[in-house]
Coordinates of C-alpha atoms in Angstrom, one line a residue:
Chain A
X35 CA -53.3 3.5 40.2
X36 CA -52.5 0.9 37.5
X37 CA -48.9 0.8 36.2
X38 CA -49.9 1.9 32.7
X39 CA -51.5 5.1 34.1
X40 CA -48.5 5.8 36.3
X41 CA -46.1 5.4 33.3
X42 CA -48.4 7.7 31.2
X43 CA -48.3 10.4 33.9
X44 CA -44.6 10.0 34.2
X45 CA -44.2 10.5 30.5
X46 CA -46.6 13.5 30.2
X47 CA -45.1 15.2 33.3
X48 CA -42.0 15.9 31.3
X49 CA -43.9 17.9 28.7
X50 CA -45.8 19.8 31.3
X51 CA -42.7 20.5 33.3
X52 CA -40.4 21.2 30.3
X53 CA -40.0 24.9 30.9
X54 CA -39.6 24.7 34.7
X55 CA -37.2 21.8 34.3
X56 CA -35.1 23.6 31.7
X57 CA -34.9 26.6 34.0
X58 CA -34.0 24.5 37.0
X59 CA -31.2 22.7 35.2
X60 CA -29.7 25.8 33.5
X61 CA -30.0 28.0 36.6
X62 CA -28.4 25.4 38.8
X63 CA -31.4 25.1 41.1
X64 CA -31.0 21.4 41.9
X65 CA -28.4 21.3 44.7
X66 CA -27.4 17.7 44.4
X67 CA -26.6 18.2 40.7
X68 CA -24.7 21.4 41.3
X69 CA -22.5 20.0 44.2
X70 CA -21.9 16.5 43.0
X71 CA -23.8 14.5 40.5
X72 CA -23.2 16.5 37.3
X73 CA -19.5 16.5 37.7
X74 CA -19.6 12.8 38.8
X75 CA -21.3 11.5 35.7
X76 CA -19.0 13.6 33.4
X77 CA -15.9 12.2 35.3
X78 CA -17.1 8.6 34.9
X79 CA -17.9 9.1 31.2
X80 CA -14.7 10.9 30.3
X81 CA -12.6 8.2 32.1
X82 CA -14.1 5.6 29.7
X83 CA -12.6 7.7 26.8
X84 CA -15.6 7.4 24.5
X85 CA -15.6 8.4 20.9
X86 CA -19.3 8.2 20.2
X87 CA -22.0 8.6 23.0
X88 CA -25.7 8.1 23.1
X89 CA -27.5 10.2 25.8
X90 CA -30.8 8.5 26.5
X91 CA -33.3 10.7 28.2
X92 CA -31.2 13.7 27.5
X93 CA -33.8 16.2 28.6
X94 CA -32.9 19.8 27.8
X95 CA -29.5 18.5 26.7
X96 CA -26.8 19.7 29.2
X97 CA -24.9 16.4 29.3
X98 CA -24.9 16.1 25.5
X99 CA -23.6 19.6 25.2
X100 CA -20.9 19.0 27.9
X101 CA -19.7 15.9 25.9
X102 CA -19.7 17.8 22.6
X103 CA -17.7 20.5 24.2
X104 CA -15.1 17.8 25.0
X105 CA -14.9 16.9 21.3
X106 CA -17.1 13.8 21.6
X107 CA -19.7 13.0 19.0
X108 CA -22.9 12.7 21.0
X109 CA -26.5 12.0 20.1
X110 CA -29.2 13.0 22.6
X111 CA -32.7 11.4 22.5
X112 CA -35.7 12.1 24.7
X113 CA -39.3 11.1 24.8
X114 CA -40.5 14.7 25.4
X115 CA -40.8 16.9 22.3
X116 CA -40.9 20.0 24.5
X117 CA -37.5 19.2 26.1
X118 CA -36.0 18.3 22.8
X119 CA -37.1 21.7 21.5
X120 CA -35.2 23.3 24.4
X121 CA -32.2 21.1 23.6
X122 CA -32.2 22.0 19.9
X123 CA -32.6 25.7 20.6
X124 CA -29.5 25.7 22.9
X125 CA -27.2 25.4 19.9
X126 CA -24.7 22.6 20.0
X127 CA -25.3 18.8 19.8
X128 CA -27.6 16.6 17.8
X129 CA -31.0 15.8 19.3
X130 CA -34.1 13.8 18.4
X131 CA -37.5 13.1 20.0
X132 CA -37.7 9.3 20.6
X133 CA -39.9 7.7 23.2
X134 CA -38.5 4.6 24.9
X135 CA -41.3 2.6 23.3
X136 CA -40.1 3.9 19.9
X137 CA -36.5 2.9 20.7
X138 CA -37.6 -0.6 21.7
X139 CA -39.7 -1.0 18.6
X140 CA -37.1 0.3 16.1
X141 CA -33.5 0.4 17.6
X142 CA -32.0 1.3 14.2
X143 CA -33.3 4.9 14.8
X144 CA -30.6 5.2 17.5
X145 CA -28.0 5.2 14.7
X146 CA -25.6 2.8 16.6
X147 CA -23.1 1.4 17.4
X148 CA -21.8 3.5 20.3
X149 CA -18.9 2.8 22.6
X150 CA -20.9 4.5 25.4
X151 CA -24.6 4.8 26.2
X152 CA -25.6 6.9 29.2
X153 CA -28.9 7.2 31.1
X154 CA -28.5 10.1 33.5
X155 CA -31.4 10.1 36.0
X156 CA -33.6 9.1 33.0
X157 CA -34.8 5.5 34.0
X158 CA -37.8 6.5 36.1
X159 CA -40.5 3.9 35.1
X160 CA -41.2 0.4 36.4
X161 CA -40.6 -1.7 33.3
X162 CA -37.1 -0.9 32.1
X163 CA -35.5 -4.3 31.1
X164 CA -36.7 -4.1 27.5
X165 CA -35.1 -0.7 27.0
X166 CA -31.8 -1.7 28.7
X167 CA -31.7 -4.9 26.6
X168 CA -32.1 -2.8 23.4
X169 CA -29.5 -0.3 24.5
X170 CA -27.1 -3.3 25.0
X171 CA -27.6 -4.1 21.3
X172 CA -26.3 -0.7 20.1
X173 CA -23.1 -1.0 22.1
X174 CA -19.9 -1.8 20.3
X175 CA -18.1 -5.0 21.6
X176 CA -16.1 -3.2 24.3
X177 CA -18.8 -0.6 25.0
X178 CA -20.2 0.5 28.3
X179 CA -23.7 1.4 29.5
X180 CA -23.7 3.9 32.4
X181 CA -26.8 4.6 34.5
X182 CA -26.9 7.4 37.1
X183 CA -29.9 7.2 39.5
X184 CA -30.8 8.5 43.0
X185 CA -28.9 6.6 45.6
X186 CA -31.3 3.9 46.9
X187 CA -30.3 4.3 50.4
X188 CA -30.5 8.1 50.5
X189 CA -33.7 8.2 48.5
X190 CA -35.4 5.6 50.7
X191 CA -35.8 8.1 53.6
X192 CA -38.0 6.8 56.4
X193 CA -40.1 4.7 54.0
X194 CA -39.8 0.9 53.6
X195 CA -36.7 -0.1 51.5
X196 CA -38.8 -1.9 48.8
X197 CA -39.5 -1.2 45.1
X198 CA -42.5 0.9 44.4
X199 CA -44.0 4.0 42.9
X200 CA -43.4 7.3 44.7
X201 CA -44.2 10.9 43.8
X202 CA -41.7 13.7 43.1
X203 CA -43.2 17.1 43.9
X204 CA -40.2 19.2 42.8
X205 CA -40.8 21.2 45.9
X206 CA -37.1 22.3 46.2
X207 CA -36.6 23.0 42.5
X208 CA -37.4 26.7 42.3
X209 CA -40.7 28.6 42.4
X210 CA -42.3 27.5 39.2
X211 CA -45.5 25.6 39.1
X212 CA -44.7 21.9 38.7
X213 CA -46.8 18.9 37.8
X214 CA -46.0 16.1 40.3
X215 CA -44.2 13.2 38.7
X216 CA -44.7 9.5 39.6
X217 CA -41.4 7.6 39.6
X218 CA -40.4 4.0 40.5
X219 CA -38.1 3.6 43.5
X220 CA -35.7 0.7 43.2
X221 CA -33.5 -1.0 45.7
X222 CA -29.8 -1.8 44.9
X223 CA -30.9 -5.4 44.6
X224 CA -33.5 -4.4 42.0
X225 CA -31.1 -2.3 39.9
X226 CA -28.6 -5.2 39.7
X227 CA -31.4 -7.6 38.9
X228 CA -32.7 -5.5 36.0
X229 CA -29.1 -5.2 34.6
X230 CA -28.8 -9.0 34.9
X231 CA -32.1 -9.6 33.2
X232 CA -31.0 -7.3 30.3
X233 CA -27.7 -9.3 30.0
X234 CA -25.6 -6.4 31.3
X235 CA -22.7 -7.3 33.5
X236 CA -22.1 -4.7 36.3
X237 CA -18.5 -3.6 36.4
X238 CA -18.7 -0.9 39.0
X239 CA -21.0 1.0 41.3
X240 CA -19.8 4.6 42.1
X241 CA -21.4 6.5 44.9
X242 CA -20.8 10.3 44.6
X243 CA -21.0 12.0 48.1
X244 CA -22.5 15.1 49.3
X245 CA -19.5 17.3 50.1
X246 CA -21.0 18.5 53.3
X247 CA -22.8 15.4 54.8
X248 CA -20.4 12.9 53.2
X249 CA -23.4 10.7 52.5
X250 CA -24.0 9.3 49.0
X251 CA -26.2 11.5 46.7
X252 CA -26.4 9.1 43.7
X253 CA -25.5 5.7 42.4
X254 CA -23.6 5.3 39.1
X255 CA -23.8 1.8 37.6
X256 CA -21.2 1.0 34.9
X257 CA -22.0 -2.1 33.0
X258 CA -21.1 -3.9 29.7
X259 CA -22.7 -6.5 27.6
X260 CA -22.2 -9.9 29.2
X261 CA -19.4 -11.8 27.6
X262 CA -20.7 -14.8 25.6
X263 CA -24.3 -14.1 26.6
X264 CA -26.6 -16.9 25.6
X265 CA -30.4 -17.2 25.7
X266 CA -30.1 -19.4 28.8
X267 CA -27.7 -17.1 30.6
X268 CA -30.1 -16.7 33.5
X269 CA -29.7 -20.5 34.2
X270 CA -26.1 -19.8 35.1
X271 CA -27.1 -17.0 37.6
X272 CA -27.7 -17.1 41.3
X273 CA -30.8 -17.9 43.2
Chain B
X80 CA -2.6 3.0 64.6
X81 CA -0.8 1.3 61.7
X82 CA -2.9 -1.2 59.7
X83 CA -0.7 -4.2 60.8
X84 CA -1.5 -3.4 64.5
X85 CA -5.3 -3.1 63.7
X86 CA -5.3 -6.4 61.8
X87 CA -3.5 -8.0 64.8
X88 CA -6.0 -6.6 67.3
X89 CA -8.8 -7.7 65.1
X90 CA -7.4 -11.3 65.0
X91 CA -6.6 -11.5 68.7
X92 CA -10.0 -10.1 69.8
X93 CA -11.7 -13.3 68.5
X94 CA -9.7 -15.4 70.9
X95 CA -10.3 -13.0 73.8
X96 CA -14.0 -12.8 73.0
X97 CA -14.5 -16.5 72.1
X98 CA -16.5 -17.4 75.2
X99 CA -18.7 -14.3 75.1
X100 CA -19.2 -14.6 71.3
X101 CA -20.2 -18.3 71.5
X102 CA -22.7 -17.4 74.3
X103 CA -24.1 -14.5 72.3
X104 CA -24.6 -16.6 69.1
X105 CA -26.0 -19.6 70.8
X106 CA -28.3 -17.7 73.2
X107 CA -29.6 -15.5 70.3
X108 CA -28.4 -12.3 71.9
X109 CA -27.6 -10.5 68.5
X110 CA -31.0 -9.1 67.4
X111 CA -30.1 -8.6 63.7
X112 CA -29.0 -12.2 63.4
X113 CA -32.1 -13.5 65.2
X114 CA -34.7 -11.5 63.2
X115 CA -33.1 -11.6 59.7
X116 CA -29.6 -12.3 58.8
X117 CA -29.2 -15.9 60.0
X118 CA -32.2 -17.0 58.0
X119 CA -31.3 -14.9 55.0
X120 CA -27.8 -16.4 54.5
X121 CA -29.2 -19.9 54.9
X122 CA -31.9 -19.2 52.3
X123 CA -29.4 -17.8 49.8
X124 CA -27.1 -20.8 50.3
X125 CA -29.8 -23.4 50.1
X126 CA -31.2 -21.8 46.9
X127 CA -27.8 -22.5 45.2
X128 CA -28.3 -26.2 46.0
X129 CA -24.7 -26.8 47.1
X130 CA -23.3 -30.3 47.6
X131 CA -20.0 -29.3 49.3
X132 CA -19.6 -26.0 51.2
X133 CA -16.6 -24.2 52.7
X134 CA -17.5 -21.9 55.7
X135 CA -14.7 -19.4 56.0
X136 CA -14.5 -17.7 59.4
X137 CA -17.0 -20.1 60.8
X138 CA -16.6 -19.0 64.4
X139 CA -18.3 -21.2 66.8
X140 CA -19.8 -23.1 63.9
X141 CA -23.6 -22.4 63.8
X142 CA -23.7 -22.1 60.0
X143 CA -21.7 -25.2 59.4
X144 CA -24.0 -27.1 61.7
X145 CA -27.1 -25.7 60.0
X146 CA -25.8 -26.8 56.6
X147 CA -24.8 -30.3 57.9
X148 CA -28.3 -30.6 59.3
X149 CA -29.6 -30.2 55.7
X150 CA -27.4 -33.0 54.6
X151 CA -24.7 -30.8 53.0
X152 CA -21.0 -31.7 53.5
X153 CA -19.5 -28.6 55.1
X154 CA -16.0 -27.7 56.3
X155 CA -15.7 -24.9 58.7
X156 CA -12.4 -23.0 59.1
X157 CA -11.5 -20.1 61.4
X158 CA -8.4 -18.3 62.5
X159 CA -9.3 -18.5 66.2
X160 CA -8.3 -21.8 68.0
X161 CA -10.6 -20.9 70.8
X162 CA -13.7 -20.5 68.5
X163 CA -12.8 -23.7 66.7
X164 CA -12.6 -25.6 70.0
X165 CA -16.2 -24.4 70.7
X166 CA -17.2 -25.5 67.3
X167 CA -15.7 -28.9 67.6
X168 CA -17.2 -29.4 71.1
X169 CA -20.7 -28.8 69.7
X170 CA -20.8 -32.1 68.0
X171 CA -21.6 -32.1 64.3
X172 CA -19.6 -30.7 61.4
X173 CA -15.9 -30.8 60.5
X174 CA -13.8 -27.8 61.7
X175 CA -10.1 -26.7 61.6
X176 CA -8.1 -23.8 62.8
X177 CA -6.7 -22.0 59.7
X178 CA -5.8 -18.3 59.7
X179 CA -6.4 -16.3 56.5
X180 CA -2.6 -16.0 56.1
X181 CA -2.3 -19.8 56.2
X182 CA -5.1 -20.2 53.7
X183 CA -3.4 -17.7 51.3
X184 CA 0.0 -19.4 51.7
X185 CA -1.3 -23.0 51.3
X186 CA -4.8 -23.2 49.7
X187 CA -4.6 -26.9 49.4
X188 CA -5.3 -27.1 53.2
X189 CA -8.9 -26.1 52.3
X190 CA -9.4 -29.5 50.6
X191 CA -11.3 -28.1 47.6
X192 CA -13.0 -27.9 45.2
X193 CA -16.3 -26.6 46.6
X194 CA -19.4 -25.6 44.7
X195 CA -20.0 -23.0 47.4
X196 CA -17.8 -20.9 49.6
X197 CA -19.3 -18.6 52.2
X198 CA -17.9 -15.8 54.4
X199 CA -20.6 -14.9 56.8
X200 CA -19.7 -11.6 58.6
X201 CA -16.1 -12.9 58.5
X202 CA -14.3 -10.4 56.2
X203 CA -13.5 -7.7 58.8
X204 CA -9.9 -6.6 57.8
X205 CA -8.7 -4.0 55.3
X206 CA -6.7 -6.3 53.0
X207 CA -9.0 -9.0 51.7
X208 CA -8.4 -9.3 48.0
X209 CA -5.6 -12.0 48.4
X210 CA -8.0 -14.1 50.4
X211 CA -10.9 -13.7 48.0
X212 CA -8.7 -14.5 45.1
X213 CA -7.5 -17.7 46.7
X214 CA -11.1 -18.7 47.6
X215 CA -12.0 -18.3 44.0
X216 CA -9.4 -20.9 43.1
X217 CA -11.1 -23.6 45.3
X218 CA -14.4 -23.1 43.6
X219 CA -15.6 -25.6 41.0
X220 CA -16.3 -24.2 37.6
X221 CA -20.0 -23.2 38.3
X222 CA -19.4 -22.5 42.0
X223 CA -20.4 -19.4 43.9
X224 CA -18.8 -17.4 46.6
X225 CA -21.2 -15.7 49.0
X226 CA -20.3 -12.9 51.4
X227 CA -22.6 -11.5 54.0
X228 CA -21.6 -8.2 55.6
X229 CA -23.1 -5.3 57.5
X230 CA -25.2 -3.2 55.2
X231 CA -22.9 -0.3 54.2
X232 CA -25.8 2.2 54.5
X233 CA -27.1 1.0 57.8
X234 CA -23.6 0.6 59.3
X235 CA -22.5 4.0 58.1
X236 CA -24.7 5.9 60.7
X237 CA -23.9 9.6 61.0
X238 CA -20.3 9.1 60.0
X239 CA -18.8 9.8 56.6
X240 CA -19.6 7.2 54.0
X241 CA -16.0 6.3 53.2
X242 CA -13.8 3.2 53.8
X243 CA -12.0 3.2 57.1
X244 CA -11.3 1.4 60.4
X245 CA -14.0 1.6 63.1
X246 CA -14.4 -0.1 66.5
X247 CA -17.0 -2.6 67.6
X248 CA -17.7 -2.4 71.3
X249 CA -20.2 -5.3 71.4
X250 CA -22.3 -3.0 73.8
X251 CA -25.6 -4.6 72.9
X252 CA -24.3 -8.2 72.8
X253 CA -25.1 -9.4 76.4
X254 CA -23.5 -8.6 79.7
X255 CA -20.1 -10.4 79.3
X256 CA -16.9 -8.4 79.3
X257 CA -15.8 -7.8 75.7
X258 CA -12.5 -6.8 74.1
X259 CA -13.3 -4.0 71.6
X260 CA -12.7 -5.1 68.0
X261 CA -11.3 -3.0 65.2
X262 CA -13.0 -3.6 61.9
X263 CA -12.8 -2.1 58.4
X264 CA -15.9 -0.3 57.1
X265 CA -16.4 -0.6 53.3
X266 CA -18.8 1.2 51.0
X267 CA -20.7 -0.7 48.4
X268 CA -18.3 0.6 45.8
X269 CA -15.4 -0.8 47.8
X270 CA -17.0 -4.2 48.1
X271 CA -17.6 -4.4 44.4
X272 CA -14.1 -3.2 43.7
X273 CA -12.5 -5.9 45.9
X274 CA -14.6 -8.6 44.2
X275 CA -13.5 -7.2 40.8
X276 CA -9.9 -7.2 41.8
X277 CA -10.2 -10.8 43.0
X278 CA -11.6 -11.7 39.6
X279 CA -15.0 -12.4 41.0
X280 CA -18.1 -11.4 39.0
X281 CA -21.0 -10.2 41.2
X282 CA -24.2 -11.9 40.2
X283 CA -26.5 -10.5 42.9
X284 CA -26.7 -8.2 45.9
X285 CA -29.4 -9.2 48.4
X286 CA -30.4 -6.8 51.2
X287 CA -32.3 -8.6 54.1
X288 CA -34.6 -6.1 55.8
X289 CA -35.3 -5.5 59.5
X290 CA -38.9 -6.8 59.8
X291 CA -39.9 -3.8 61.9
X292 CA -38.1 -0.8 60.3
X293 CA -38.1 -2.3 56.8
X294 CA -34.6 -1.0 56.4
X295 CA -31.7 -3.2 55.2
X296 CA -29.7 -5.0 58.0
X297 CA -27.1 -6.7 55.8
X298 CA -25.8 -7.1 52.3
X299 CA -25.3 -10.5 50.8
X300 CA -23.0 -10.5 47.7
X301 CA -23.3 -13.6 45.4
X302 CA -20.4 -13.9 43.0
X303 CA -18.7 -16.4 40.8
X304 CA -15.3 -16.7 39.2
X305 CA -15.1 -14.4 36.1
X306 CA -15.7 -16.3 32.9
X307 CA -12.5 -16.5 30.9
X308 CA -10.6 -14.4 33.5
X309 CA -7.2 -13.4 32.2
X310 CA -4.3 -11.6 33.9
X311 CA -5.1 -8.4 32.1
X312 CA -8.8 -8.6 33.0
X313 CA -8.7 -5.3 34.8
X314 CA -7.8 -3.6 31.5
X315 CA -11.3 -4.5 30.3
X316 CA -12.9 -2.9 33.3
X317 CA -14.4 0.5 33.9
X318 CA -12.8 3.7 35.0

């Protein structure tokens, strides 16, 4: 299937799955989130002591609400109107429907600057450098961009460890009827390369563990805008 | 066992295993090196177009010789006199016995600057930040430090994915009698943290694959000295 069709299916799956997803998140039906990754992203964000946060791909809004509960001004944006409706209905936090295409086209809609931008399991497509680069422009000078994603090594399974489109069936996410979602698997190398291409300098990679297996459940990449980034910055890079 | 004893055993194992190791490398008895990691490190180094290379922990000298064969001035150093003897006996390249402690104490012995410093499976101890920091000081301004190590995910196996001392028995490395070697397992997070502490900025992480399983066999970290590094650089870092 061509990339454009996969990206379209990815986008539309979030509207189709909005009710089931909201229930899964709010009822704690996703074990990895319950036992590790929700607490891990909050811990990383709070340690950066942000004052103003942008939550990109906020979904039904749990992370935005968790930050607001800590007294942090947070703006949640998501490309799915159905999910944003759920977020707005939940009470606290400021939310807006904005697709990634709309963000790239008109970054001023993000109402920056922010000292922290977070993408929590929300970078699922193949072409993400333009979005990351734009998010870098709404960061304040010492700001950080934090991405949480599936751990490439755990997510790889028995398949080849190479970038490519895969399918999430949501089989273990409760009994609702789910629309399968195409998503783009990235190796560690690929994640660091897209950060580099977006002029983001990786400061840290944190690997939250499953408390039982002691194997990594996710990867949290903390980055900041490259110091003295210039248009020819890639010339300075490695092979 | 206390860390000092483990570091001592690690160091002395290389003298005890020098003959068996030299045979294993030269007869191609280490499958991962034969099918992937030897070619991978050479490819990464050559793509950086170095003129002058320091090969730290050069062992019996194969990588130094491979670079010299490409017309690149290369200096190989290793803490094991027995391995350096094997390297010198093989003919081409310049070699010297220098322990990591000696390098840290007197970096001028390295005869820098170099535009490329490589540690190919040679950072096996627990305390490596002082060595990495000193290696950064012998790099020219646009120089790179390249580290190849076992891939944290593949090397983890069924054990907990946490830093700690492990034992290499060399069981699959030919029929010679081997002295078991203690070595320090590091997670990806730990590798990036030590680079950060040594004021090295990670440019790239390359993950050479096993051609059969298509799973990563090693991790190659390409770094350079942090631009405008200052003594309080860690204050700028992440959580």
